[in-house]
Coordinates of C-alpha atoms and ligand atoms in Angstrom, one line a residue:
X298 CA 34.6 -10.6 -17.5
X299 CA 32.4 -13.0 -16.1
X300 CA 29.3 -11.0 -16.3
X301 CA 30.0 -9.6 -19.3
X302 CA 30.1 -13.6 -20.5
X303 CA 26.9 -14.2 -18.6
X304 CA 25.3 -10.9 -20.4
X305 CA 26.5 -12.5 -23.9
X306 CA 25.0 -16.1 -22.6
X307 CA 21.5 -14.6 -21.3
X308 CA 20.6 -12.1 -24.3
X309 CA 17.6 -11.2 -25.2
X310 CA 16.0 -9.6 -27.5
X311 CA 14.8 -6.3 -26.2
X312 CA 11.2 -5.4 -26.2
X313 CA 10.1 -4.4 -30.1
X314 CA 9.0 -0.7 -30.3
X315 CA 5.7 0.2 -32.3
X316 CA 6.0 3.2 -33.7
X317 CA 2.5 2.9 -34.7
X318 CA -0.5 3.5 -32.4
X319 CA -4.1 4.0 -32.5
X320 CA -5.2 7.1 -32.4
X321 CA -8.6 6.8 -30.4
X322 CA -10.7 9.6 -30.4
X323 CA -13.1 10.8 -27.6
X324 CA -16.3 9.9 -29.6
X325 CA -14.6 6.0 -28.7
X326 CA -13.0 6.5 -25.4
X327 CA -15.6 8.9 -24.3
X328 CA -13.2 10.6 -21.6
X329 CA -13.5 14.2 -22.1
X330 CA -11.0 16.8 -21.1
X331 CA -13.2 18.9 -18.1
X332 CA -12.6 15.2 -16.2
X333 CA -9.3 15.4 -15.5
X334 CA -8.2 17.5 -12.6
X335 CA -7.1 21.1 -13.5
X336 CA -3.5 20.9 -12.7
X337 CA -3.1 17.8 -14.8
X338 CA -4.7 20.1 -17.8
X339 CA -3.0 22.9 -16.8
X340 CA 0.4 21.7 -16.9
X341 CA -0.1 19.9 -20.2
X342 CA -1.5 22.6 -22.2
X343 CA 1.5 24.9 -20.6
X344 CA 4.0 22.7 -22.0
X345 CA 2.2 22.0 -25.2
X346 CA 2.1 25.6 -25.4
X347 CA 5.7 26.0 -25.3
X348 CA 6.3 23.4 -28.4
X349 CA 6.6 20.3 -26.1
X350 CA 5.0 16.7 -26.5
X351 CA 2.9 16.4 -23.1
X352 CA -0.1 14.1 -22.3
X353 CA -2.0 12.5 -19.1
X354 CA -0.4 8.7 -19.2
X355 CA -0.4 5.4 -17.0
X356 CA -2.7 4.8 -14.2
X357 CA -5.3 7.9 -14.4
X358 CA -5.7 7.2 -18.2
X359 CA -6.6 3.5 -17.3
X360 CA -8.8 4.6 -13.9
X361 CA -10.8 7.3 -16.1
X362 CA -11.7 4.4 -18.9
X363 CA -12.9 2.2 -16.2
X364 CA -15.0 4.9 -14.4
X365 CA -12.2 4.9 -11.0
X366 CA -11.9 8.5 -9.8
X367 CA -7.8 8.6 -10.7
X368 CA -6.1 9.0 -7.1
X369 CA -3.4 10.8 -8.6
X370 CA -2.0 12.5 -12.3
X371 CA 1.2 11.7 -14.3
X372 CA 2.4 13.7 -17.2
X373 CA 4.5 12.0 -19.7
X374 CA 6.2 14.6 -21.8
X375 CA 9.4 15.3 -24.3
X376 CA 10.5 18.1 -22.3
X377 CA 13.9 17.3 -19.9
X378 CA 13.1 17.7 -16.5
X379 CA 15.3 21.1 -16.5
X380 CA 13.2 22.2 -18.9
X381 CA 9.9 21.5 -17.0
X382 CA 11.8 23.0 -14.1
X383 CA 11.6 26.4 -15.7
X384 CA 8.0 27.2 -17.0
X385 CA 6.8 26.4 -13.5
X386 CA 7.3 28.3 -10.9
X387 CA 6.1 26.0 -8.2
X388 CA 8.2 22.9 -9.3
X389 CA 11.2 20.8 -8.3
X390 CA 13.6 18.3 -9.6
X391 CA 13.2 14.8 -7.8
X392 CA 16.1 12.8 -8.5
X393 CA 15.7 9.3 -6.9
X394 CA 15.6 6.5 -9.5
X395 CA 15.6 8.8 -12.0
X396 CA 14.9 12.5 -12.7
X397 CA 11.3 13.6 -12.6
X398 CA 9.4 17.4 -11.8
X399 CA 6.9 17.7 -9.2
X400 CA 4.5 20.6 -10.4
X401 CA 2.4 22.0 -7.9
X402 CA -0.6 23.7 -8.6
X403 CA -3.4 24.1 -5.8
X404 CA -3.4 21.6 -3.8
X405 CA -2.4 18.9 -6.1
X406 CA 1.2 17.7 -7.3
X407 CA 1.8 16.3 -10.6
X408 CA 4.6 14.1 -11.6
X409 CA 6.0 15.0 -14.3
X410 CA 8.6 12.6 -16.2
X411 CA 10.3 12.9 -19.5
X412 CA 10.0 9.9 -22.3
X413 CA 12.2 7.9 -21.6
X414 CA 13.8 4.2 -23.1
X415 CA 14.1 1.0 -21.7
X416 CA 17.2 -0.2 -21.3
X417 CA 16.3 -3.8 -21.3
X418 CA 18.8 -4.0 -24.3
X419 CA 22.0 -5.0 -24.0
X420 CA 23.5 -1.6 -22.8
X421 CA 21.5 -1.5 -19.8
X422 CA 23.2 -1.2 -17.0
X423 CA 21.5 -4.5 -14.9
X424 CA 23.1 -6.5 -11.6
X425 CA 23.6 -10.4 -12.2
X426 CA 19.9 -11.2 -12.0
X427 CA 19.3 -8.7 -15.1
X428 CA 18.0 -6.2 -12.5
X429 CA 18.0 -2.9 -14.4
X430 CA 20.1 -0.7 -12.2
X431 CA 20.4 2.9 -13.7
X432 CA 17.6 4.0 -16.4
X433 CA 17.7 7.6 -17.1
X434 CA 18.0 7.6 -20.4
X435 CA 15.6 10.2 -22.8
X436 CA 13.9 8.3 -25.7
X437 CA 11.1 8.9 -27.8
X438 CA 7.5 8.7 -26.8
X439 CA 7.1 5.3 -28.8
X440 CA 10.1 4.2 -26.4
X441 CA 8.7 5.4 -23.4
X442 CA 5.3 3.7 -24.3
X443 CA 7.6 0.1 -24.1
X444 CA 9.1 0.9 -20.8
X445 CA 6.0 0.7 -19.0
X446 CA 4.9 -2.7 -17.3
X447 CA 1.6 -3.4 -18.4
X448 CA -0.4 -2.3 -21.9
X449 CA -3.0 -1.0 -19.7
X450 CA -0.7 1.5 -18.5
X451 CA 0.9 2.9 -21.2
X452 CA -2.2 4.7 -23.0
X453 CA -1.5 8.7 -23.1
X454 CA -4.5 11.0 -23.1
X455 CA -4.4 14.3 -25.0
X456 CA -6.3 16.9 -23.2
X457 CA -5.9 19.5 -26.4
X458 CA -7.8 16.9 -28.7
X459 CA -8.9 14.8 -26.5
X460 CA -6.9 11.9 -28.3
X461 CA -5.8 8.8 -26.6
X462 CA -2.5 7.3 -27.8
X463 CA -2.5 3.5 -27.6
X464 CA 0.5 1.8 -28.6
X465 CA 0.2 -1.6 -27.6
X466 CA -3.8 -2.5 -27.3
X467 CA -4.0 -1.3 -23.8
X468 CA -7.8 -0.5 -24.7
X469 CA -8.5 -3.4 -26.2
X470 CA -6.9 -5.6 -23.2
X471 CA -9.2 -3.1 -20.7
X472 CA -12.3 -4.0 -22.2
X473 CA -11.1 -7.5 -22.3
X474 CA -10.6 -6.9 -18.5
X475 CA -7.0 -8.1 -19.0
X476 CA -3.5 -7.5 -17.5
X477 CA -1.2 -8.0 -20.2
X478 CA 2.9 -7.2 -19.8
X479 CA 4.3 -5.5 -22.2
X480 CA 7.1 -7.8 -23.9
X481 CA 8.1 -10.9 -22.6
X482 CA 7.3 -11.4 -19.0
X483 CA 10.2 -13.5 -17.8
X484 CA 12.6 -10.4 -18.9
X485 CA 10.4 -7.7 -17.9
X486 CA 9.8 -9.5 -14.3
X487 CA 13.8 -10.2 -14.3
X488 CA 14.6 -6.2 -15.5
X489 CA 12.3 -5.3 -12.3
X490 CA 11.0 -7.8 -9.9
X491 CA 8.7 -5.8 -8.5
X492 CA 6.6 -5.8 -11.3
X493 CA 5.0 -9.1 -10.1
X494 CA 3.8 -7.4 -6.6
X495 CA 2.1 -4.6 -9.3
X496 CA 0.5 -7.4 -11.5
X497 CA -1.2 -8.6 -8.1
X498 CA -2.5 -5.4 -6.7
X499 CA -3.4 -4.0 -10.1
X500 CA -4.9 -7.2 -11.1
X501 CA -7.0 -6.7 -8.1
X502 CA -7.8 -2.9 -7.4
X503 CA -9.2 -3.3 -11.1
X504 CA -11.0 -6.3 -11.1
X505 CA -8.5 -7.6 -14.4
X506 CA -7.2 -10.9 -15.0
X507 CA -3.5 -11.4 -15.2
X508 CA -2.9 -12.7 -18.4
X509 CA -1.5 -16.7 -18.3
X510 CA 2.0 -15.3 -19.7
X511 CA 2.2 -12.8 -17.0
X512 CA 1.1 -15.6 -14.0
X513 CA 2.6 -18.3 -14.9
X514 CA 6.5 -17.0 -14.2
X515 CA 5.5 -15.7 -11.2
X516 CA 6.3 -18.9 -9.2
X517 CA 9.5 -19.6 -10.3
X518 CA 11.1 -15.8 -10.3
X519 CA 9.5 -14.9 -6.9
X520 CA 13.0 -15.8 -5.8
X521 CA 14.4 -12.5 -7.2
X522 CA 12.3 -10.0 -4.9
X523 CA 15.0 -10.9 -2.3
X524 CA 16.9 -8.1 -4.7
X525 CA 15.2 -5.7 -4.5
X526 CA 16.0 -3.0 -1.5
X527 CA 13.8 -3.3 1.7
X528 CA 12.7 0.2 1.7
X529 CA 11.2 0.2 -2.1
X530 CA 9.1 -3.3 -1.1
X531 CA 7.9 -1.6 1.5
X532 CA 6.7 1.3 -0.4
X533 CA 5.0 -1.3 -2.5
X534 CA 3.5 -2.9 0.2
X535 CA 1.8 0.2 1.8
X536 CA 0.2 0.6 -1.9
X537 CA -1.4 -3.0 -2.2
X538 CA -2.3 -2.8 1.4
X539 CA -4.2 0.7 1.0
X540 CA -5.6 0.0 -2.3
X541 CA -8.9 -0.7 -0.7
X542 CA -8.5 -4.5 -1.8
X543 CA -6.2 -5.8 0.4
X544 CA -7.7 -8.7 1.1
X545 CA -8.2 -9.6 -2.1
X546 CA -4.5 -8.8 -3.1
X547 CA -3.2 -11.2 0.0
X548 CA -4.9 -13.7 -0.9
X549 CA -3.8 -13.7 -4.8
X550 CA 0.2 -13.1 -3.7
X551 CA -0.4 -16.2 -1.6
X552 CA -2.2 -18.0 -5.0
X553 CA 0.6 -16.9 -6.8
X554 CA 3.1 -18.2 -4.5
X555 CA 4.7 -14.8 -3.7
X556 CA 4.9 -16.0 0.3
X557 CA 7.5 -17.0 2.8
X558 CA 11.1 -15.4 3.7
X559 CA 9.8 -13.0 0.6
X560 CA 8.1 -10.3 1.7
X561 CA 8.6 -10.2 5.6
X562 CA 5.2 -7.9 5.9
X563 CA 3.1 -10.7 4.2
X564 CA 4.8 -13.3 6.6
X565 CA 3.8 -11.5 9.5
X566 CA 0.2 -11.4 8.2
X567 CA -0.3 -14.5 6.2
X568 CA 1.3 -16.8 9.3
X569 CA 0.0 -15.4 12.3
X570 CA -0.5 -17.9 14.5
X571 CA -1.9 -16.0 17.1
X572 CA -4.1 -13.1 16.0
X573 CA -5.5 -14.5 12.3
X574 CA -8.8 -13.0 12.6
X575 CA -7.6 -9.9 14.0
X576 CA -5.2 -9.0 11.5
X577 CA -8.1 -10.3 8.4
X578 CA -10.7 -8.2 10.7
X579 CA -8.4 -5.0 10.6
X580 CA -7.6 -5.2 7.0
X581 CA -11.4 -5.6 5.9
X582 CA -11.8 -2.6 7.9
X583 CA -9.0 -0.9 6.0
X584 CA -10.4 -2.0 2.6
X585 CA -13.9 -0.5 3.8
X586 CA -12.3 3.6 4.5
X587 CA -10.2 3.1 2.1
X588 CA -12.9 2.5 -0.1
X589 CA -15.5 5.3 1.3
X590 CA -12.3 7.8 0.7
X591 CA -12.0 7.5 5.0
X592 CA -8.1 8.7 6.3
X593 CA -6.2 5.3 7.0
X594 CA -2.9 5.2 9.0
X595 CA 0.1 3.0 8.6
X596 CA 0.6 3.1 12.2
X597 CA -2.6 2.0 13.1
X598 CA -2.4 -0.8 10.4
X599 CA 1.1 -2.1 11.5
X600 CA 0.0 -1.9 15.2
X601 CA -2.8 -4.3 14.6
X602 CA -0.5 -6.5 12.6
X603 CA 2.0 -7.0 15.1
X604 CA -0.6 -6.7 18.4
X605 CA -0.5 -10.7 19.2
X606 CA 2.9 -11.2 19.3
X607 CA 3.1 -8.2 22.0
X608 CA 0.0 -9.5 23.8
X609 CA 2.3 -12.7 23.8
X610 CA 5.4 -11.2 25.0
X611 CA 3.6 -9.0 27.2
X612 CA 1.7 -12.0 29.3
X613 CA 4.9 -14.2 29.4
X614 CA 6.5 -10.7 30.8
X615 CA 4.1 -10.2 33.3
X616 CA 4.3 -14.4 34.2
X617 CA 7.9 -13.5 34.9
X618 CA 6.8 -10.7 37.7
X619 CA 7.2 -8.0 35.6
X620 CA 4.7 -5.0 36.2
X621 CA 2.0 -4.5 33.8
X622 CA 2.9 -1.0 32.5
X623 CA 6.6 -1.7 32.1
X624 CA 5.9 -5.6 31.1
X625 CA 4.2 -4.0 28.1
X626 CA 6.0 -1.2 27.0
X627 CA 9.0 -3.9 27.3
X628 CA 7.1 -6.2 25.0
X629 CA 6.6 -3.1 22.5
X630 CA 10.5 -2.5 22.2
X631 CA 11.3 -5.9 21.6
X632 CA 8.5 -6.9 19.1
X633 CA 9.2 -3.8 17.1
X634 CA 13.2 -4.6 17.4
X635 CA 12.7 -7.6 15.8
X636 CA 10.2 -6.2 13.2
X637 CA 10.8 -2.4 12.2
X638 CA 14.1 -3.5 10.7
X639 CA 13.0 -6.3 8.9
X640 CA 9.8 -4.4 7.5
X641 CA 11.5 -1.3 7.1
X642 CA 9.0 0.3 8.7
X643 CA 10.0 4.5 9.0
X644 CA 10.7 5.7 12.6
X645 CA 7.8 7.9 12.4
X646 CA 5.2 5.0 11.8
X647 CA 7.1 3.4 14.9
X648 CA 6.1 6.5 17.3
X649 CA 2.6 6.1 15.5
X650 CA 2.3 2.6 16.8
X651 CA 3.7 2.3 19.8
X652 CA 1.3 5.8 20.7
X653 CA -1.9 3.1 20.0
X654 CA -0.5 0.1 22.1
X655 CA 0.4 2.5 24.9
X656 CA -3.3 4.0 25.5
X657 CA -4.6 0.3 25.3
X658 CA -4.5 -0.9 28.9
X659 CA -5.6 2.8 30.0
X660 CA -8.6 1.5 28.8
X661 CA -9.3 -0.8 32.0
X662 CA -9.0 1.8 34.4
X663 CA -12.8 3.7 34.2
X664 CA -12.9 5.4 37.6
X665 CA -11.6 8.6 38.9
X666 CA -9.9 11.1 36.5
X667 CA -8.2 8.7 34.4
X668 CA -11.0 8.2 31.7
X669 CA -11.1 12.2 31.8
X670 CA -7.8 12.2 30.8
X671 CA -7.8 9.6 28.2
X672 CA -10.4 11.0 26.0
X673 CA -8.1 14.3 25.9
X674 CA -5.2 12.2 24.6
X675 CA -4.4 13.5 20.6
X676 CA -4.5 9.6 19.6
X677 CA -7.5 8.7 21.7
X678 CA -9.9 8.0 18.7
X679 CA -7.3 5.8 16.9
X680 CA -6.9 3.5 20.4
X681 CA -10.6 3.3 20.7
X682 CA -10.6 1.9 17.2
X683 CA -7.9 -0.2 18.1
X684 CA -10.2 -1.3 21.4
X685 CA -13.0 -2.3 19.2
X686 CA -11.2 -4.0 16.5
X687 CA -9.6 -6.5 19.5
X688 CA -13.2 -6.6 21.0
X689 CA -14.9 -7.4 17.3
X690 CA -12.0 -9.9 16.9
X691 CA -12.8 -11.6 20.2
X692 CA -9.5 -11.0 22.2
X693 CA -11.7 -8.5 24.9
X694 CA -15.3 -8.4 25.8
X695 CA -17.4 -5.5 23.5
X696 CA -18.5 -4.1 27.1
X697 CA -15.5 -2.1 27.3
X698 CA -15.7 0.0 24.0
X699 CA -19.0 0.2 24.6
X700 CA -18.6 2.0 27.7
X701 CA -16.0 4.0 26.5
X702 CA -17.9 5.4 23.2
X703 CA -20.9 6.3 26.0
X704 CA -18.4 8.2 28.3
X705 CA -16.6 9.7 25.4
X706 CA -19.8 10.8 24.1
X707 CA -22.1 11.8 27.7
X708 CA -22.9 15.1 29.2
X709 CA -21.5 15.5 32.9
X710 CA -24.1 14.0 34.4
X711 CA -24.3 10.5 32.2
X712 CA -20.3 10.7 32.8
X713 CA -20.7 10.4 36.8
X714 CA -23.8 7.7 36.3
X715 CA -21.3 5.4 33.7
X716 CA -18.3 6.3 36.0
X717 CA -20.5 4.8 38.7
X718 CA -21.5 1.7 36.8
X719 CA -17.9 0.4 35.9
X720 CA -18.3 -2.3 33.0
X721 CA -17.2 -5.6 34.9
X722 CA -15.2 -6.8 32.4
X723 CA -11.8 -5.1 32.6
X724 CA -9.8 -5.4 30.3
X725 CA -9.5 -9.2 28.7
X726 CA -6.7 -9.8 29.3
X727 CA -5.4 -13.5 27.8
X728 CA -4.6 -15.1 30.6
X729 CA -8.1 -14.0 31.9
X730 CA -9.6 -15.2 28.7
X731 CA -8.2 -18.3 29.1
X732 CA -9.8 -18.6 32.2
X733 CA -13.0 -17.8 31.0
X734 CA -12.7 -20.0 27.9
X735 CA -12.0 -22.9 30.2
X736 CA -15.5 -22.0 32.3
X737 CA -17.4 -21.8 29.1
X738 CA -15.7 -23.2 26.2
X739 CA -19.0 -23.3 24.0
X740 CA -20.3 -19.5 24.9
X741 CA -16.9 -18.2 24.7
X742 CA -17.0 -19.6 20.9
X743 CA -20.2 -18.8 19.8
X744 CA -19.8 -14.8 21.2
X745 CA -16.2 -15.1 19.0
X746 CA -18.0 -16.4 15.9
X747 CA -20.9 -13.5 16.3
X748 CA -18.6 -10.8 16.0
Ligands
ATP977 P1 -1.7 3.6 -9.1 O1 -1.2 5.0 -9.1 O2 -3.2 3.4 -9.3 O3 -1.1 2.8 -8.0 P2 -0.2 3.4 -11.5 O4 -0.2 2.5 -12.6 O5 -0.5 4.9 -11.8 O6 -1.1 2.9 -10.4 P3 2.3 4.4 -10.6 O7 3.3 3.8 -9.6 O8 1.7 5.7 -10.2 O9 1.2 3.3 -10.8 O10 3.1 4.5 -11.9 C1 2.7 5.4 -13.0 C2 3.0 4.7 -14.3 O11 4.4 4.4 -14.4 C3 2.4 3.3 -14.5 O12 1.1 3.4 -15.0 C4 3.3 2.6 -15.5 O13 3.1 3.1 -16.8 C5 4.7 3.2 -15.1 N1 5.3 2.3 -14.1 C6 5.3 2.4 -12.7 N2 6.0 1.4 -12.2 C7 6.6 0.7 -13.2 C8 7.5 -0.4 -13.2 N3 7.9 -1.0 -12.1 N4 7.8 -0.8 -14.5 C9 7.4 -0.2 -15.6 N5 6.6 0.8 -15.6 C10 6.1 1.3 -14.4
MG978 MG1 -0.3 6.6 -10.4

């Protein structure tokens, strides 16, 4: 009663439907067919074949027309999923927000989704925030074009004749270099809040400007990502922060006021009191193999994040008498505790992180068989990267992961010679650093700022 009252008092008008796009032909657009990949061909010319609509939509369209290699393909098409499900052998029926096909051809997947309406209109099925709950409902293609968030992303690209399908200036708005939402903001941002987290990080992986109408609500609806279920911002999260412009996108969400009590992840990042430049230092390096197409890992990522608060529980553990092995992997428990909930970080990214803190104070022992056996361990070369990223950040002395990358990298004999010639560091631990700070405050700083 009282929400169908609230419904009546917060109406609005839905989205208006053009029915009438450009038709831009390749001699414009200049994306030819031989570009995309060949399962994204392949399953639109199959479905086209068998008297369905079918076309290369959303973010590949937009990455071909700005020259991005597309990281992946979806298919927009008036086939039902069942449908789909049938003239592909190597396909299955996803059904989490709504129903979609994976096709698998090769080694790549395509999504594969049916048009579909938005059901920002009054029959949509929303919580009391306007929050559109359930939207799996079929529409046409000129429906499906107004569903999607930004004009940008709702351009369809024909691989028969090489058409592109533009309903609401989303090339126009490219070559402007603009973000522009599709509809009125304020509704679309309230139908699905995390649309606001997609204007940042597309605004930056593409270099576009968010249009003023998109921004400006930002602010003041910010409040209404607290709605939205831990596990899904999380999944947007690991996006923007492996875009390959996470830096760039952190530092817009904090522009744009998306900050405290919001997004737990970004709180652990953007107000770190103790390991700033270590967590900035680890996320330019992600942004860098990102960017040269390197393999990134959440795990790694998350265990630099959360490093200083276990190097601060750790110390005060080991203040307390606790042993240094136990002290640590004490410190690791509770810091993730507290965390992994919050973050809704996946049990299998937990094992990855706690694998990369464990093998850190291995690292101080370089006599004997112990280094023999570290460089064996599976997850050596992501703790050594971990060893140099505290070393670049200035928490231990580059000695030690320079010894390390010699041993790992000697004959026998070099091995015996380095296992001879112990780096006299250790180690830093941050009590010790302490120490040494307080011996030689000004060479300590100037050997931080090199770096
Ligand atoms: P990228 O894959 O580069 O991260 P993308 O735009 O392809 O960007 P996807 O999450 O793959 O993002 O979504 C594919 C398409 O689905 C988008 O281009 C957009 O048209 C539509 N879409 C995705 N998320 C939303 C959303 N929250 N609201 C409306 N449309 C969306
Ligand atoms: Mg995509």
């Amino acid at each position: 009663m009282i929400r169908k009252l609230l419904r009546k008092v917060f109406r609005r008008a839905a989205t208006p439907i053009n029915t009438e796009p450009a038709l831009i032909p390749a001699t414009q657009h200049g994306i030819r067919r031989e570009q995309l990949s060949s399962a994204a061909r392949k399953v639109c010319m199959t479905l086209q074949e068998h008297g369905h609509k079918a076309f290369v939509v959303g973010g590949a369209v937009r990455d071909l027309l700005i020259g991005h290699p597309p990281k992946d393909y979806d298919v927009a098409t008036s086939a039902t999923p069942e449908e789909v499900r049938a003239l592909f052998r190597r396909s299955r029926i996803i059904g989490r927000r709504f129903k979609i096909v994976h096709v698998m051809s090769g080694p790549e997947t395509i999504e594969v989704s049916t048009f579909r309406a938005n059901q920002a209109a009054e029959d949509a099925v929303t919580d009391e925030h306007g929050r559109v709950l359930h939207d799996n409902v079929y529409g046409s293609q000129a429906e499906d074009a107004t569903r999607r968030d930004f004009t940008v992303n709702a351009l369809y690209y024909d691989p028969g004749n090489e058409q592109i399908i533009d309903y609401h200036h989303g090339v126009a708005d490219l070559q402007q270099k603009t973000l522009r939402m599709i509809g009125d903001p304020r509704t679309r941002y309230r139908e699905d809040p995390v649309r606001m987290l997609r204007a940042v990080r597309l605004g930056a992986k593409l270099g576009l400007t968010l249009d003023p109408a998109a921004s400006h609500p930002i602010r003041e609806m910010a409040v209404l990502l607290e709605n939205v279920p831990a596990a899904r911002l999380f999944d947007e999260m690991l996006k923007l922060l492996f875009s390959g412009y996470a830096v760039r996108c952190l530092k817009q969400l904090r522009e744009e006021g998306l900050h405290h009590g919001l997004l737990p992840l970004l709180d652990v990042i953007l107000e770190q009191p103790l390991g700033e430049r270590f967590v900035w230092l680890s996320l330019e390096n992600t942004d860098d193999r990102v960017r040269a197409d390197k393999s990134v890992s959440p795990g790694f990522l998350f265990a630099t994040l959360l490093w200083h608060e276990v190097l601060a529980n750790w110390e005060a553990r080991r203040k307390n008498g606790e042993h240094n092995q136990p002290a640590l992997f004490s410190a690791m428990d509770e810091v993730l505790d507290r965390q992994a909930g919050k973050l809704a970080i996946t049990k299998r990214i937990v094992g990855d992180i706690k694998e990369i803190w464990a093998l850190q104070p291995r690292f101080e022992k370089c006599s004997g068989k112990a280094p023999f056996r570290l460089i064996e361990q599976p997850r050596y070369r992501a703790a050594w990267d971990f060893l140099r990223l505290r070393a670049q950040s200035g928490e231990i002395d580059s000695a030690l992961p320079e010894w390390w990358d010699r041993f790992a990298h000697a004959g026998h004999d070099a091995r015996e010679q380095l296992l001879a010639d112990v780096p006299n560091v250790g180690a830093e631990t941050p009590e010790r650093k302490r120490r040494r700070r307080r011996r030689k405050p000004a060479e300590a700083a100037t050997a931080t700022e090199a770096s």
